Amino acid sequence: MRKFFLLVLLATRPTAAEDSSLVAYPSGYRQWIHVKSMHIRPGHPLHHLFGGVHHIYANKQAREGYRRGKFGNGATLVLDLLDARDDGFAVTEGPRRMVAVMHKDSKKYPQTGGWGFEAWRADNRKDRMVGTTAAAQCFECHAQRKKNDFVFSSYRP
Amino acid sequence: MRKFFLLVLLATRPTAAEDSSLVAYPSGYRQWIHVKSMHIRPGHPLHHLFGGVHHIYANKQAREGYRRGKFGNGATLVLDLLDARDDGFAVTEGPRRMVAVMHKDSKKYPQTGGWGFEAWRADNRKDRMVGTTAAAQCFECHAQRKKNDFVFSSYRP
């Protein structure tokens, strides 16, 4: 009986993917508005993290946040990182390298400016690259943007 | 009386901007979905026309067109061309250079695959770069894409 109880406990324990403090995958973000883009090349100080072409996408709440300079709960930003294929004459987009997300929920993430951070490798929605290490992996850098509600990008008209 | 009549005729004659065969400026296209992007550098055969970073945007009808491989009337695609600022380590977006449009209307544009073409210089909505010369300026190149309904881009998932 005791053994059975333990098994039930193990089976119902939330896995990392179900942990409610983790940021959810931003399904449908390719239909959100496109904020701006950038191509980070070898030699750039952030190349090891964000090397390639990236596009920033914003959901409706985040779009409003760019206007106000302050993002409300529910605002979500995606950095969609793709391989950059450069033949010397043109740079085109290769396969996806990472989907990185900032999701505003001031109650859940008071330690990191009200933002939850996560990143998924390539198109694999289960391969989380941040998990519970957002403070060190993401916020250490974003903290410098306090005046902009910790967001680096601004909306390109 | 005759002079008055002539003045009335001149005053009511449609200007180029009012000509119904001309493609309308795609107001609000920055809120449409982002299809894909590319950076055309010096030395590329299309650099004189499309040098810089460009993003392709699609309205709802065009989004459906990418799925079907055939675009219905009303489908509109925008090529948003920006200056590319390259410091050797990163390429960022500079000012807008051109807003180029393909608008599907098979009745209006039977000579050019059912597509109307136009381009505006930078952010100036009155400075048309194509006007009535779409057949030579645009379609000569797009014609090679007949199998894809004369569209070069495909939607990047």
mmCIF file of N, CA and C in Angstrom, chain B residues 4-67:
data_model
loop_
_atom_site.group_PDB
_atom_site.id
_atom_site.type_symbol
_atom_site.label_atom_id
_atom_site.label_comp_id
_atom_site.label_asym_id
_atom_site.label_seq_id
_atom_site.Cartn_x
_atom_site.Cartn_y
_atom_site.Cartn_z
ATOM 1 N N PHE B 4 -14.824 78.407 -69.107
ATOM 2 C CA PHE B 4 -15.291 77.878 -67.829
ATOM 3 C C PHE B 4 -15.425 76.360 -67.906
ATOM 4 N N PHE B 5 -15.994 75.910 -69.029
ATOM 5 C CA PHE B 5 -16.204 74.485 -69.243
ATOM 6 C C PHE B 5 -14.885 73.711 -69.219
ATOM 7 N N LEU B 6 -13.902 74.317 -69.879
ATOM 8 C CA LEU B 6 -12.579 73.697 -69.931
ATOM 9 C C LEU B 6 -11.966 73.586 -68.536
ATOM 10 N N LEU B 7 -12.167 74.660 -67.764
ATOM 11 C CA LEU B 7 -11.625 74.654 -66.397
ATOM 12 C C LEU B 7 -12.275 73.558 -65.557
ATOM 13 N N VAL B 8 -13.598 73.411 -65.752
ATOM 14 C CA VAL B 8 -14.309 72.365 -65.007
ATOM 15 C C VAL B 8 -13.787 70.989 -65.416
ATOM 16 N N LEU B 9 -13.580 70.803 -66.712
ATOM 17 C CA LEU B 9 -13.052 69.537 -67.205
ATOM 18 C C LEU B 9 -11.694 69.236 -66.592
ATOM 19 N N LEU B 10 -10.817 70.244 -66.588
ATOM 20 C CA LEU B 10 -9.476 70.067 -66.037
ATOM 21 C C LEU B 10 -9.536 69.740 -64.542
ATOM 22 N N ALA B 11 -10.459 70.437 -63.875
ATOM 23 C CA ALA B 11 -10.546 70.258 -62.421
ATOM 24 C C ALA B 11 -11.076 68.882 -62.040
ATOM 25 N N THR B 12 -11.902 68.285 -62.895
ATOM 26 C CA THR B 12 -12.500 66.999 -62.538
ATOM 27 C C THR B 12 -11.746 65.804 -63.143
ATOM 28 N N ARG B 13 -10.751 66.105 -63.954
ATOM 29 C CA ARG B 13 -9.965 65.027 -64.552
ATOM 30 C C ARG B 13 -9.170 64.324 -63.439
ATOM 31 N N PRO B 14 -9.231 63.010 -63.374
ATOM 32 C CA PRO B 14 -8.525 62.338 -62.275
ATOM 33 C C PRO B 14 -7.019 62.587 -62.345
ATOM 34 N N THR B 15 -6.414 62.848 -61.201
ATOM 35 C CA THR B 15 -4.955 62.974 -61.158
ATOM 36 C C THR B 15 -4.393 61.568 -61.101
ATOM 37 N N ALA B 16 -3.099 61.467 -61.233
ATOM 38 C CA ALA B 16 -2.443 60.147 -61.175
ATOM 39 C C ALA B 16 -2.795 59.442 -59.864
ATOM 40 N N ALA B 17 -2.840 60.214 -58.774
ATOM 41 C CA ALA B 17 -3.088 59.625 -57.457
ATOM 42 C C ALA B 17 -4.503 59.067 -57.341
ATOM 43 N N GLU B 18 -5.418 59.605 -58.154
ATOM 44 C CA GLU B 18 -6.808 59.155 -58.071
ATOM 45 C C GLU B 18 -7.131 58.085 -59.114
ATOM 46 N N ASP B 19 -6.226 57.856 -60.037
ATOM 47 C CA ASP B 19 -6.453 56.905 -61.112
ATOM 48 C C ASP B 19 -6.744 55.531 -60.506
ATOM 49 N N SER B 20 -7.914 54.977 -60.829
ATOM 50 C CA SER B 20 -8.330 53.745 -60.167
ATOM 51 C C SER B 20 -7.520 52.530 -60.615
ATOM 52 N N SER B 21 -6.735 52.669 -61.685
ATOM 53 C CA SER B 21 -5.916 51.526 -62.091
ATOM 54 C C SER B 21 -4.612 51.463 -61.299
ATOM 55 N N LEU B 22 -4.314 52.514 -60.563
ATOM 56 C CA LEU B 22 -3.089 52.521 -59.762
ATOM 57 C C LEU B 22 -3.318 51.783 -58.439
ATOM 58 N N VAL B 23 -2.275 51.147 -57.970
ATOM 59 C CA VAL B 23 -2.348 50.398 -56.713
ATOM 60 C C VAL B 23 -2.362 51.388 -55.541
ATOM 61 N N ALA B 24 -3.218 51.139 -54.579
ATOM 62 C CA ALA B 24 -3.316 52.017 -53.398
ATOM 63 C C ALA B 24 -2.192 51.734 -52.407
ATOM 64 N N TYR B 25 -1.805 52.763 -51.666
ATOM 65 C CA TYR B 25 -0.786 52.585 -50.627
ATOM 66 C C TYR B 25 -1.304 51.585 -49.576
ATOM 67 N N PRO B 26 -0.465 50.637 -49.165
ATOM 68 C CA PRO B 26 -0.938 49.563 -48.259
ATOM 69 C C PRO B 26 -0.950 49.992 -46.793
ATOM 70 N N SER B 27 -1.851 50.895 -46.471
ATOM 71 C CA SER B 27 -1.926 51.418 -45.093
ATOM 72 C C SER B 27 -2.028 50.282 -44.070
ATOM 73 N N GLY B 28 -1.250 50.414 -43.023
ATOM 74 C CA GLY B 28 -1.325 49.441 -41.922
ATOM 75 C C GLY B 28 -0.554 48.153 -42.145
ATOM 76 N N TYR B 29 0.254 48.089 -43.209
ATOM 77 C CA TYR B 29 0.924 46.812 -43.515
ATOM 78 C C TYR B 29 1.884 46.361 -42.415
ATOM 79 N N ARG B 30 2.358 47.280 -41.579
ATOM 80 C CA ARG B 30 3.277 46.861 -40.503
ATOM 81 C C ARG B 30 2.564 46.012 -39.452
ATOM 82 N N GLN B 31 1.243 45.966 -39.532
ATOM 83 C CA GLN B 31 0.480 45.103 -38.613
ATOM 84 C C GLN B 31 0.129 43.770 -39.275
ATOM 85 N N TRP B 32 0.503 43.601 -40.531
ATOM 86 C CA TRP B 32 0.225 42.336 -41.222
ATOM 87 C C TRP B 32 1.240 41.282 -40.794
ATOM 88 N N ILE B 33 1.044 40.041 -41.248
ATOM 89 C CA ILE B 33 2.014 39.017 -40.864
ATOM 90 C C ILE B 33 3.308 39.180 -41.654
ATOM 91 N N HIS B 34 4.382 38.798 -40.995
ATOM 92 C CA HIS B 34 5.727 38.865 -41.561
ATOM 93 C C HIS B 34 6.032 37.526 -42.234
ATOM 94 N N VAL B 35 6.324 37.568 -43.513
ATOM 95 C CA VAL B 35 6.509 36.352 -44.305
ATOM 96 C C VAL B 35 7.946 35.842 -44.222
ATOM 97 N N LYS B 36 8.901 36.716 -44.518
ATOM 98 C CA LYS B 36 10.326 36.361 -44.501
ATOM 99 C C LYS B 36 11.146 37.626 -44.706
ATOM 100 N N SER B 37 12.462 37.506 -44.574
ATOM 101 C CA SER B 37 13.342 38.666 -44.730
ATOM 102 C C SER B 37 14.595 38.282 -45.508
ATOM 103 N N MET B 38 15.302 39.305 -45.973
ATOM 104 C CA MET B 38 16.534 39.072 -46.744
ATOM 105 C C MET B 38 17.359 40.354 -46.716
ATOM 106 N N HIS B 39 18.673 40.188 -46.837
ATOM 107 C CA HIS B 39 19.569 41.339 -46.896
ATOM 108 C C HIS B 39 20.339 41.253 -48.212
ATOM 109 N N ILE B 40 20.098 42.198 -49.092
ATOM 110 C CA ILE B 40 20.780 42.219 -50.394
ATOM 111 C C ILE B 40 21.934 43.209 -50.319
ATOM 112 N N ARG B 41 23.140 42.687 -50.577
ATOM 113 C CA ARG B 41 24.367 43.472 -50.390
ATOM 114 C C ARG B 41 24.941 43.927 -51.729
ATOM 115 N N PRO B 42 25.906 44.848 -51.680
ATOM 116 C CA PRO B 42 26.537 45.311 -52.920
ATOM 117 C C PRO B 42 27.123 44.126 -53.694
ATOM 118 N N GLY B 43 26.988 44.161 -55.001
ATOM 119 C CA GLY B 43 27.488 43.074 -55.848
ATOM 120 C C GLY B 43 26.379 42.124 -56.269
ATOM 121 N N HIS B 44 25.280 42.116 -55.536
ATOM 122 C CA HIS B 44 24.132 41.289 -55.906
ATOM 123 C C HIS B 44 23.476 41.913 -57.142
ATOM 124 N N PRO B 45 23.028 41.079 -58.105
ATOM 125 C CA PRO B 45 22.452 41.647 -59.329
ATOM 126 C C PRO B 45 21.228 42.540 -59.105
ATOM 127 N N LEU B 46 20.556 42.410 -57.982
ATOM 128 C CA LEU B 46 19.387 43.261 -57.718
ATOM 129 C C LEU B 46 19.696 44.408 -56.751
ATOM 130 N N HIS B 47 20.978 44.606 -56.482
ATOM 131 C CA HIS B 47 21.334 45.629 -55.483
ATOM 132 C C HIS B 47 20.861 47.029 -55.860
ATOM 133 N N HIS B 48 20.916 47.357 -57.156
ATOM 134 C CA HIS B 48 20.496 48.702 -57.577
ATOM 135 C C HIS B 48 19.011 48.954 -57.304
ATOM 136 N N LEU B 49 18.229 47.865 -57.246
ATOM 137 C CA LEU B 49 16.787 48.016 -56.978
ATOM 138 C C LEU B 49 16.438 47.769 -55.511
ATOM 139 N N PHE B 50 17.028 46.704 -54.958
ATOM 140 C CA PHE B 50 16.592 46.225 -53.635
ATOM 141 C C PHE B 50 17.726 46.129 -52.617
ATOM 142 N N GLY B 51 18.792 46.900 -52.822
ATOM 143 C CA GLY B 51 19.900 46.860 -51.869
ATOM 144 C C GLY B 51 19.448 47.285 -50.478
ATOM 145 N N GLY B 52 19.818 46.504 -49.466
ATOM 146 C CA GLY B 52 19.404 46.770 -48.084
ATOM 147 C C GLY B 52 18.719 45.558 -47.483
ATOM 148 N N VAL B 53 18.114 45.760 -46.336
ATOM 149 C CA VAL B 53 17.359 44.684 -45.684
ATOM 150 C C VAL B 53 15.901 44.827 -46.085
ATOM 151 N N HIS B 54 15.279 43.744 -46.515
ATOM 152 C CA HIS B 54 13.841 43.850 -46.752
ATOM 153 C C HIS B 54 13.053 42.770 -46.011
ATOM 154 N N HIS B 55 11.844 43.167 -45.646
ATOM 155 C CA HIS B 55 10.895 42.254 -45.014
ATOM 156 C C HIS B 55 9.679 42.170 -45.920
ATOM 157 N N ILE B 56 9.121 40.970 -46.035
ATOM 158 C CA ILE B 56 7.885 40.794 -46.800
ATOM 159 C C ILE B 56 6.722 40.654 -45.811
ATOM 160 N N TYR B 57 5.661 41.417 -46.043
ATOM 161 C CA TYR B 57 4.442 41.337 -45.224
ATOM 162 C C TYR B 57 3.271 40.931 -46.114
ATOM 163 N N ALA B 58 2.314 40.213 -45.536
ATOM 164 C CA ALA B 58 1.157 39.722 -46.293
ATOM 165 C C ALA B 58 -0.130 40.049 -45.553
ATOM 166 N N ASN B 59 -1.138 40.528 -46.291
ATOM 167 C CA ASN B 59 -2.446 40.706 -45.648
ATOM 168 C C ASN B 59 -3.151 39.339 -45.549
ATOM 169 N N LYS B 60 -4.342 39.313 -44.978
ATOM 170 C CA LYS B 60 -5.021 38.029 -44.719
ATOM 171 C C LYS B 60 -5.226 37.203 -45.980
ATOM 172 N N GLN B 61 -5.681 37.880 -47.040
ATOM 173 C CA GLN B 61 -5.922 37.142 -48.284
ATOM 174 C C GLN B 61 -4.617 36.560 -48.845
ATOM 175 N N ALA B 62 -3.532 37.308 -48.697
ATOM 176 C CA ALA B 62 -2.249 36.840 -49.224
ATOM 177 C C ALA B 62 -1.721 35.667 -48.398
ATOM 178 N N ARG B 63 -1.976 35.722 -47.110
ATOM 179 C CA ARG B 63 -1.552 34.631 -46.228
ATOM 180 C C ARG B 63 -2.195 33.325 -46.697
ATOM 181 N N GLU B 64 -3.457 33.407 -47.044
ATOM 182 C CA GLU B 64 -4.171 32.248 -47.576
ATOM 183 C C GLU B 64 -3.556 31.837 -48.921
ATOM 184 N N GLY B 65 -3.127 32.833 -49.703
ATOM 185 C CA GLY B 65 -2.510 32.558 -50.990
ATOM 186 C C GLY B 65 -1.241 31.734 -50.878
ATOM 187 N N TYR B 66 -0.438 32.027 -49.862
ATOM 188 C CA TYR B 66 0.796 31.233 -49.674
ATOM 189 C C TYR B 66 0.451 29.780 -49.401
ATOM 190 N N ARG B 67 -0.638 29.553 -48.650
ATOM 191 C CA ARG B 67 -1.057 28.184 -48.328
ATOM 192 C C ARG B 67 -1.498 27.440 -49.587
#
